[in-house]
Amino acid sequence: MSAPASPTTGRTGGLGTSVPRYVPGLLLLVVVGVIGTFAQTGLRSVGKATGTALPDIEYVLWAIILGLIIRNTVGVPAPFRPGVGTYEFWLKIGIVLLGARFLLGDLAKLGGFSLVLILIDMAVATTVILLVGKAFGLGGKLSTLLAVGTSICGVSAIIAGKGAIDADDEDSGYAIAAILALGAVALFSFPAIGHALALTDTQFGLWAGLAVDNTAETAATGAAYSPHAQQVAVAVKNTRNALIGLVVLGYAIYWSNRGGVAVASGLGARAQFVWRTFPKFVLGFIAVSALATLGVFAKPDVTSLGNLSKWAFLLCFAGVGLNFDLRQFARSGVRPLIVAALGLVVVAACSLGLVLLASGWIEGT
């Protein structure tokens, strides 16, 4: 998927001429999201009225499923696409606002601990995917894109890695399709596994933040378990996201040594590369957390920011489904998907084991 267009600029350059383009799609995001919330509450009401033990499917899943059905049946007409394409913008807004739920001390403790687990998962994911990719006859650059997408932050890492290692469009398309497909699998399977294992909200949030690839799917997976699980998952995922520049630079240097790509030399040029690929919304998340730590927000303010964050995530989750084109995965072939799937299974099992081993420390956060 391509990055969403900016809501504030257009080809004509004027704010007034560009904003109306986004209105139809934004309204569609709101409608899909609201229907998702009504579907959850409606099913609860039916179960309570009839005395039936119906499954409590979170609004997150309803919104994504509804968007998925629309995209892959009637499709998303052209007038709606600019607004629908802003879903990643709303994801970033939701993450930044979520920072109000964390004090810097708790954030540093959680981030520092999760960093150790992230580094272990990165090593495992990279090793498994590169070895399995070689066994399945995938090209080195495609395997690299799958490895960076699995270990760091999904599509964003693949896009950054594509330019850094000079991969072609076909390889990046295959890698993105595989990562998005597995994100959908994790979104629907992780909560069921978490409930079966009776994971606490904190344990599940840490696991989702460590193992789910794409940031949007990480937030949605956490939300499908509980609000607290979502908060922990997003905080841990931000730690992973912060490493994108360093990891992509490392792969670029590796491929430059093999003659596959040119990398700018010098500490300054490489620092600029890291900053260019660094996800800036992570800094916004930390800044809001710092304001919360300083007591700038009263309790009602934190509640209001939390509600705004939920609305932003709701628009994002609706957009995830509306941008999920099943035909894209049919065109990408099965080998990249199998390699990435094996990587996800190994990383999920490894991170879950680490979370369970560290459960005593985790619950103290």
Tab-separated table of C-alpha atoms in Angstrom:
chain	number	residue	atom	x	y	z
A	1	MET	CA	0.000	0.000	0.000
A	2	SER	CA	1.237	3.445	-0.739
A	3	ALA	CA	1.509	6.070	1.954
A	4	PRO	CA	-1.574	8.286	2.298
A	5	ALA	CA	-1.567	11.648	0.677
A	6	SER	CA	-1.240	14.659	2.917
A	7	PRO	CA	-4.614	16.080	3.994
A	8	THR	CA	-3.228	19.607	3.830
A	9	THR	CA	-1.722	19.726	0.369
A	10	GLY	CA	-2.872	18.829	-3.093
A	11	ARG	CA	-1.654	19.110	-6.633
A	12	THR	CA	-3.188	22.549	-6.933
A	13	GLY	CA	-1.398	23.580	-3.757
A	14	GLY	CA	-4.311	25.304	-2.041
A	15	LEU	CA	-5.765	24.117	1.264
A	16	GLY	CA	-9.300	24.960	0.199
A	17	THR	CA	-9.036	22.966	-3.026
A	18	SER	CA	-7.473	19.867	-1.428
A	19	VAL	CA	-9.469	19.325	1.763
A	20	PRO	CA	-12.837	18.523	0.074
A	21	ARG	CA	-11.170	15.574	-1.709
A	22	TYR	CA	-10.817	13.824	1.635
A	23	VAL	CA	-14.353	14.371	2.934
A	24	PRO	CA	-16.140	11.396	1.256
A	25	GLY	CA	-13.495	8.897	2.364
A	26	LEU	CA	-13.325	10.294	5.884
A	27	LEU	CA	-17.095	9.993	6.183
A	28	LEU	CA	-16.829	6.384	5.013
A	29	LEU	CA	-14.202	5.689	7.697
A	30	VAL	CA	-16.524	7.170	10.340
A	31	VAL	CA	-19.528	5.172	9.124
A	32	VAL	CA	-17.615	1.875	9.032
A	33	GLY	CA	-16.114	2.525	12.464
A	34	VAL	CA	-19.423	3.475	14.061
A	35	ILE	CA	-21.171	0.446	12.563
A	36	GLY	CA	-18.386	-1.664	14.068
A	37	THR	CA	-19.083	-0.288	17.551
A	38	PHE	CA	-22.829	-0.827	17.122
A	39	ALA	CA	-22.198	-4.397	15.950
A	40	GLN	CA	-20.313	-5.163	19.153
A	41	THR	CA	-22.863	-3.573	21.488
A	42	GLY	CA	-25.765	-5.007	19.491
A	43	LEU	CA	-24.423	-8.546	19.722
A	44	ARG	CA	-23.915	-8.106	23.457
A	45	SER	CA	-27.500	-6.905	23.847
A	46	VAL	CA	-28.888	-9.831	21.862
A	47	GLY	CA	-26.906	-12.299	23.946
A	48	LYS	CA	-28.053	-10.713	27.187
A	49	ALA	CA	-31.706	-10.526	26.088
A	50	THR	CA	-31.801	-14.126	24.901
A	51	GLY	CA	-29.537	-15.584	27.558
A	52	THR	CA	-27.234	-16.855	24.819
A	53	ALA	CA	-23.460	-16.984	25.230
A	54	LEU	CA	-22.605	-15.154	22.013
A	55	PRO	CA	-18.945	-14.330	21.215
A	56	ASP	CA	-17.920	-10.843	22.320
A	57	ILE	CA	-16.244	-9.628	19.126
A	58	GLU	CA	-14.506	-6.287	19.662
A	59	TYR	CA	-15.452	-3.277	17.533
A	60	VAL	CA	-11.915	-3.345	16.132
A	61	LEU	CA	-12.542	-6.638	14.369
A	62	TRP	CA	-16.024	-5.607	13.235
A	63	ALA	CA	-14.676	-2.416	11.639
A	64	ILE	CA	-11.868	-4.263	9.857
A	65	ILE	CA	-14.149	-7.076	8.670
A	66	LEU	CA	-16.746	-4.628	7.352
A	67	GLY	CA	-14.072	-2.605	5.557
A	68	LEU	CA	-12.587	-5.804	4.142
A	69	ILE	CA	-15.971	-6.908	2.787
A	70	ILE	CA	-16.605	-3.521	1.164
A	71	ARG	CA	-13.145	-3.378	-0.439
A	72	ASN	CA	-13.333	-6.872	-1.886
A	73	THR	CA	-16.955	-6.836	-3.111
A	74	VAL	CA	-18.245	-3.458	-4.313
A	75	GLY	CA	-14.807	-1.855	-4.000
A	76	VAL	CA	-13.878	1.663	-2.923
A	77	PRO	CA	-14.950	4.185	-5.607
A	78	ALA	CA	-12.413	6.789	-6.682
A	79	PRO	CA	-14.012	9.745	-4.813
A	80	PHE	CA	-13.567	7.883	-1.511
A	81	ARG	CA	-9.944	6.820	-1.955
A	82	PRO	CA	-8.115	9.990	-0.838
A	83	GLY	CA	-9.940	10.052	2.507
A	84	VAL	CA	-9.689	6.301	3.017
A	85	GLY	CA	-5.952	6.556	2.341
A	86	THR	CA	-5.477	8.775	5.411
A	87	TYR	CA	-5.886	5.851	7.811
A	88	GLU	CA	-2.158	5.783	8.615
A	89	PHE	CA	-2.360	9.476	9.567
A	90	TRP	CA	-5.076	8.640	12.110
A	91	LEU	CA	-2.961	5.776	13.401
A	92	LYS	CA	-0.139	8.203	14.176
A	93	ILE	CA	-2.519	10.676	15.826
A	94	GLY	CA	-3.933	7.897	17.996
A	95	ILE	CA	-0.453	6.780	19.054
A	96	VAL	CA	0.657	10.313	19.935
A	97	LEU	CA	-2.452	10.946	22.042
A	98	LEU	CA	-2.001	7.589	23.759
A	99	GLY	CA	1.199	8.971	25.275
A	100	ALA	CA	-0.935	10.744	27.877
A	101	ARG	CA	-1.587	7.338	29.470
A	102	PHE	CA	2.100	6.829	30.326
A	103	LEU	CA	4.494	8.504	32.728
A	104	LEU	CA	8.063	8.743	31.448
A	105	GLY	CA	9.393	6.523	34.245
A	106	ASP	CA	6.983	3.710	33.408
A	107	LEU	CA	7.619	4.217	29.701
A	108	ALA	CA	11.388	4.013	30.167
A	109	LYS	CA	11.062	0.884	32.290
A	110	LEU	CA	8.787	-0.834	29.795
A	111	GLY	CA	10.777	0.339	26.785
A	112	GLY	CA	14.123	-0.639	28.286
A	113	PHE	CA	12.967	-4.132	29.148
A	114	SER	CA	11.180	-4.660	25.846
A	115	LEU	CA	14.300	-3.521	23.977
A	116	VAL	CA	16.146	-6.600	25.226
A	117	LEU	CA	13.343	-8.857	24.022
A	118	ILE	CA	13.135	-6.972	20.717
A	119	LEU	CA	16.838	-7.514	20.039
A	120	ILE	CA	16.427	-11.246	20.714
A	121	ASP	CA	13.388	-11.410	18.419
A	122	MET	CA	15.224	-9.461	15.709
A	123	ALA	CA	18.119	-11.899	15.767
A	124	VAL	CA	15.752	-14.880	15.638
A	125	ALA	CA	13.559	-13.414	12.872
A	126	THR	CA	16.498	-12.393	10.715
A	127	THR	CA	18.215	-15.761	11.027
A	128	VAL	CA	15.069	-17.799	10.369
A	129	ILE	CA	13.822	-15.769	7.414
A	130	LEU	CA	17.175	-15.536	5.658
A	131	LEU	CA	17.753	-19.287	6.043
A	132	VAL	CA	14.222	-20.287	5.035
A	133	GLY	CA	14.246	-17.763	2.189
A	134	LYS	CA	17.415	-19.332	0.837
A	135	ALA	CA	15.886	-22.802	1.170
A	136	PHE	CA	12.811	-21.670	-0.813
A	137	GLY	CA	14.952	-20.056	-3.501
A	138	LEU	CA	13.996	-16.447	-2.754
A	139	GLY	CA	16.365	-13.706	-3.834
A	140	GLY	CA	18.603	-12.206	-1.179
A	141	LYS	CA	16.975	-8.781	-1.339
A	142	LEU	CA	13.440	-10.170	-1.075
A	143	SER	CA	14.511	-12.202	1.964
A	144	THR	CA	16.087	-9.071	3.415
A	145	LEU	CA	12.852	-7.107	2.977
A	146	LEU	CA	10.869	-9.898	4.629
A	147	ALA	CA	13.359	-9.980	7.502
A	148	VAL	CA	13.289	-6.226	8.122
A	149	GLY	CA	9.488	-6.155	7.819
A	150	THR	CA	9.074	-8.971	10.319
A	151	SER	CA	11.613	-7.770	12.850
A	152	ILE	CA	10.871	-4.019	12.888
A	153	CYS	CA	7.714	-2.333	11.675
A	154	GLY	CA	6.170	-4.043	8.717
A	155	VAL	CA	5.342	-2.018	5.622
A	156	SER	CA	7.190	1.140	6.702
A	157	ALA	CA	10.392	-0.821	7.218
A	158	ILE	CA	9.991	-2.542	3.843
A	159	ILE	CA	9.496	0.779	2.071
A	160	ALA	CA	12.561	2.243	3.793
A	161	GLY	CA	14.556	-0.918	3.120
A	162	LYS	CA	13.579	-0.998	-0.563
A	163	GLY	CA	15.375	2.256	-1.274
A	164	ALA	CA	18.279	1.518	1.041
A	165	ILE	CA	19.209	-1.808	-0.597
A	166	ASP	CA	18.009	-0.885	-4.099
A	167	ALA	CA	15.417	-3.675	-4.262
A	168	ASP	CA	13.023	-3.757	-7.191
A	169	ASP	CA	9.288	-3.052	-7.093
A	170	GLU	CA	8.363	-6.716	-7.499
A	171	ASP	CA	10.339	-7.765	-4.412
A	172	SER	CA	8.890	-4.976	-2.282
A	173	GLY	CA	5.378	-5.768	-3.508
A	174	TYR	CA	5.751	-9.433	-2.567
A	175	ALA	CA	7.166	-8.519	0.849
A	176	ILE	CA	4.416	-5.987	1.608
A	177	ALA	CA	1.682	-8.428	0.557
A	178	ALA	CA	3.107	-11.162	2.792
A	179	ILE	CA	3.501	-8.867	5.807
A	180	LEU	CA	-0.027	-7.463	5.476
A	181	ALA	CA	-1.525	-10.940	5.125
A	182	LEU	CA	0.270	-12.150	8.240
A	183	GLY	CA	-0.763	-9.026	10.131
A	184	ALA	CA	-4.375	-9.964	9.427
A	185	VAL	CA	-3.740	-13.524	10.626
A	186	ALA	CA	-2.159	-12.229	13.845
A	187	LEU	CA	-5.029	-9.815	14.402
A	188	PHE	CA	-7.583	-12.627	14.464
A	189	SER	CA	-5.489	-15.391	16.038
A	190	PHE	CA	-3.457	-13.689	18.776
A	191	PRO	CA	-6.434	-12.641	20.969
A	192	ALA	CA	-7.836	-16.183	20.841
A	193	ILE	CA	-4.451	-17.616	21.836
A	194	GLY	CA	-4.080	-15.021	24.583
A	195	HIS	CA	-7.449	-15.886	26.091
A	196	ALA	CA	-6.738	-19.619	25.813
A	197	LEU	CA	-3.504	-19.114	27.763
A	198	ALA	CA	-5.200	-16.708	30.216
A	199	LEU	CA	-2.601	-14.009	29.558
A	200	THR	CA	-2.983	-10.827	31.549
A	201	ASP	CA	-3.552	-7.571	29.675
A	202	THR	CA	0.069	-6.532	30.224
A	203	GLN	CA	1.449	-9.888	29.085
A	204	PHE	CA	-0.679	-9.891	25.965
A	205	GLY	CA	0.163	-6.267	25.134
A	206	LEU	CA	3.869	-6.983	25.420
A	207	TRP	CA	3.515	-10.093	23.257
A	208	ALA	CA	1.543	-8.262	20.559
A	209	GLY	CA	3.999	-5.377	20.572
A	210	LEU	CA	6.902	-7.787	20.121
A	211	ALA	CA	5.440	-10.173	17.557
A	212	VAL	CA	2.922	-8.374	15.298
A	213	ASP	CA	4.636	-6.739	12.335
A	214	ASN	CA	2.647	-3.736	11.132
A	215	THR	CA	1.929	-0.868	13.546
A	216	ALA	CA	-1.768	-0.631	12.626
A	217	GLU	CA	-2.278	-4.359	13.146
A	218	THR	CA	-0.357	-4.190	16.439
A	219	ALA	CA	-2.664	-1.482	17.769
A	220	ALA	CA	-5.732	-3.358	16.528
A	221	THR	CA	-4.568	-6.675	18.001
A	222	GLY	CA	-4.015	-5.074	21.393
A	223	ALA	CA	-7.391	-3.312	21.240
A	224	ALA	CA	-9.098	-6.596	20.377
A	225	TYR	CA	-7.872	-7.927	23.755
A	226	SER	CA	-8.377	-4.913	26.031
A	227	PRO	CA	-7.690	-1.157	26.199
A	228	HIS	CA	-4.727	-1.710	28.542
A	229	ALA	CA	-3.298	-4.388	26.258
A	230	GLN	CA	-3.491	-1.915	23.391
A	231	GLN	CA	-1.613	0.730	25.389
A	232	VAL	CA	1.199	-1.685	26.248
A	233	ALA	CA	1.341	-3.062	22.691
A	234	VAL	CA	1.663	0.420	21.192
A	235	ALA	CA	4.362	1.446	23.676
A	236	VAL	CA	6.417	-1.682	22.931
A	237	LYS	CA	5.862	-1.328	19.177
A	238	ASN	CA	7.148	2.251	19.345
A	239	THR	CA	10.399	0.882	20.760
A	240	ARG	CA	10.637	-1.432	17.744
A	241	ASN	CA	9.769	1.403	15.381
A	242	ALA	CA	12.525	3.579	16.817
A	243	LEU	CA	15.120	1.085	15.577
A	244	ILE	CA	14.100	1.262	11.928
A	245	GLY	CA	16.802	3.708	10.840
A	246	LEU	CA	19.648	1.785	12.431
A	247	VAL	CA	18.460	-1.593	11.162
A	248	VAL	CA	17.863	-0.417	7.592
A	249	LEU	CA	21.246	1.317	7.591
A	250	GLY	CA	22.851	-1.945	8.703
A	251	TYR	CA	21.249	-3.830	5.812
A	252	ALA	CA	22.288	-1.068	3.399
A	253	ILE	CA	25.908	-1.345	4.533
A	254	TYR	CA	25.750	-5.131	4.151
A	255	TRP	CA	24.493	-4.879	0.580
A	256	SER	CA	26.998	-2.145	-0.268
A	257	ASN	CA	29.799	-4.488	0.768
A	258	ARG	CA	28.373	-7.029	-1.687
A	259	GLY	CA	28.288	-4.409	-4.424
A	260	GLY	CA	24.519	-4.312	-4.496
A	261	VAL	CA	23.897	-0.716	-3.419
A	262	ALA	CA	25.722	2.560	-2.897
A	263	VAL	CA	25.709	3.947	0.648
A	264	ALA	CA	26.795	7.460	1.547
A	265	SER	CA	29.963	7.426	3.600
A	266	GLY	CA	30.673	9.514	6.672
A	267	LEU	CA	29.092	9.695	10.075
A	268	GLY	CA	27.039	12.789	9.219
A	269	ALA	CA	25.488	11.261	6.109
A	270	ARG	CA	24.579	8.085	7.949
A	271	ALA	CA	23.103	10.045	10.861
A	272	GLN	CA	20.934	11.921	8.347
A	273	PHE	CA	19.793	8.582	6.903
A	274	VAL	CA	18.784	7.318	10.352
A	275	TRP	CA	16.873	10.533	11.072
A	276	ARG	CA	15.148	10.467	7.682
A	277	THR	CA	13.835	6.951	8.253
A	278	PHE	CA	13.003	7.466	11.949
A	279	PRO	CA	9.211	7.491	12.587
A	280	LYS	CA	8.612	11.000	13.928
A	281	PHE	CA	5.295	10.115	15.594
A	282	VAL	CA	7.311	8.190	18.202
A	283	LEU	CA	8.741	11.532	19.341
A	284	GLY	CA	5.206	12.913	19.586
A	285	PHE	CA	4.214	9.954	21.764
A	286	ILE	CA	7.192	10.631	24.076
A	287	ALA	CA	6.468	14.387	24.151
A	288	VAL	CA	2.861	13.845	25.254
A	289	SER	CA	4.091	11.367	27.865
A	290	ALA	CA	6.531	14.008	29.133
A	291	LEU	CA	3.697	16.526	29.468
A	292	ALA	CA	1.657	13.950	31.393
A	293	THR	CA	4.634	13.293	33.667
A	294	LEU	CA	4.967	17.020	34.391
A	295	GLY	CA	1.303	17.145	35.432
A	296	VAL	CA	0.219	19.367	32.543
A	297	PHE	CA	-2.879	17.223	32.017
A	298	ALA	CA	-5.532	16.965	34.709
A	299	LYS	CA	-7.437	13.681	35.045
A	300	PRO	CA	-10.354	14.911	32.862
A	301	ASP	CA	-7.815	15.992	30.236
A	302	VAL	CA	-6.279	12.515	30.156
A	303	THR	CA	-9.755	11.022	29.755
A	304	SER	CA	-10.533	13.397	26.878
A	305	LEU	CA	-7.237	12.645	25.147
A	306	GLY	CA	-7.927	8.934	25.589
A	307	ASN	CA	-11.332	9.314	23.937
A	308	LEU	CA	-9.804	11.251	21.035
A	309	SER	CA	-7.197	8.514	20.702
A	310	LYS	CA	-9.951	5.884	20.488
A	311	TRP	CA	-11.682	7.826	17.712
A	312	ALA	CA	-8.428	8.176	15.795
A	313	PHE	CA	-7.781	4.442	16.113
A	314	LEU	CA	-11.349	3.734	15.031
A	315	LEU	CA	-10.781	5.620	11.765
A	316	CYS	CA	-7.502	3.777	11.329
A	317	PHE	CA	-9.019	0.325	11.872
A	318	ALA	CA	-11.819	1.045	9.392
A	319	GLY	CA	-9.160	2.101	6.890
A	320	VAL	CA	-7.147	-1.071	7.426
A	321	GLY	CA	-10.050	-3.154	6.137
A	322	LEU	CA	-10.897	-0.757	3.317
A	323	ASN	CA	-7.291	-0.894	2.065
A	324	PHE	CA	-6.961	-4.688	2.296
A	325	ASP	CA	-7.157	-6.013	-1.279
A	326	LEU	CA	-7.212	-9.811	-1.322
A	327	ARG	CA	-6.368	-9.876	-5.028
A	328	GLN	CA	-2.985	-8.360	-4.248
A	329	PHE	CA	-2.042	-11.433	-2.237
A	330	ALA	CA	-3.246	-13.808	-4.936
A	331	ARG	CA	-0.845	-12.135	-7.370
A	332	SER	CA	2.170	-12.260	-5.043
A	333	GLY	CA	2.676	-16.028	-5.044
A	334	VAL	CA	2.958	-18.409	-2.145
A	335	ARG	CA	6.698	-18.646	-1.464
A	336	PRO	CA	7.206	-15.205	0.160
A	337	LEU	CA	4.095	-15.806	2.252
A	338	ILE	CA	5.359	-19.190	3.474
A	339	VAL	CA	8.766	-17.741	4.401
A	340	ALA	CA	7.221	-14.808	6.267
A	341	ALA	CA	4.684	-17.109	7.941
A	342	LEU	CA	7.426	-19.353	9.292
A	343	GLY	CA	9.208	-16.267	10.553
A	344	LEU	CA	6.051	-15.035	12.290
A	345	VAL	CA	5.424	-18.413	13.944
A	346	VAL	CA	8.982	-18.615	15.258
A	347	VAL	CA	9.024	-14.999	16.466
A	348	ALA	CA	5.568	-15.333	18.054
A	349	ALA	CA	6.595	-18.501	19.893
A	350	CYS	CA	9.933	-17.035	20.957
A	351	SER	CA	8.458	-13.756	22.210
A	352	LEU	CA	5.590	-15.532	23.982
A	353	GLY	CA	8.089	-17.737	25.792
A	354	LEU	CA	10.122	-14.698	26.841
A	355	VAL	CA	6.980	-12.909	28.045
A	356	LEU	CA	5.905	-15.901	30.150
A	357	LEU	CA	9.389	-16.280	31.621
A	358	ALA	CA	9.437	-12.613	32.594
A	359	SER	CA	5.824	-12.499	33.804
A	360	GLY	CA	6.745	-11.539	37.360
A	361	TRP	CA	8.726	-8.508	36.281
A	362	ILE	CA	6.160	-7.543	33.664
A	363	GLU	CA	3.286	-7.373	36.117
A	364	GLY	CA	5.340	-5.018	38.236
A	365	THR	CA	5.358	-2.384	35.501
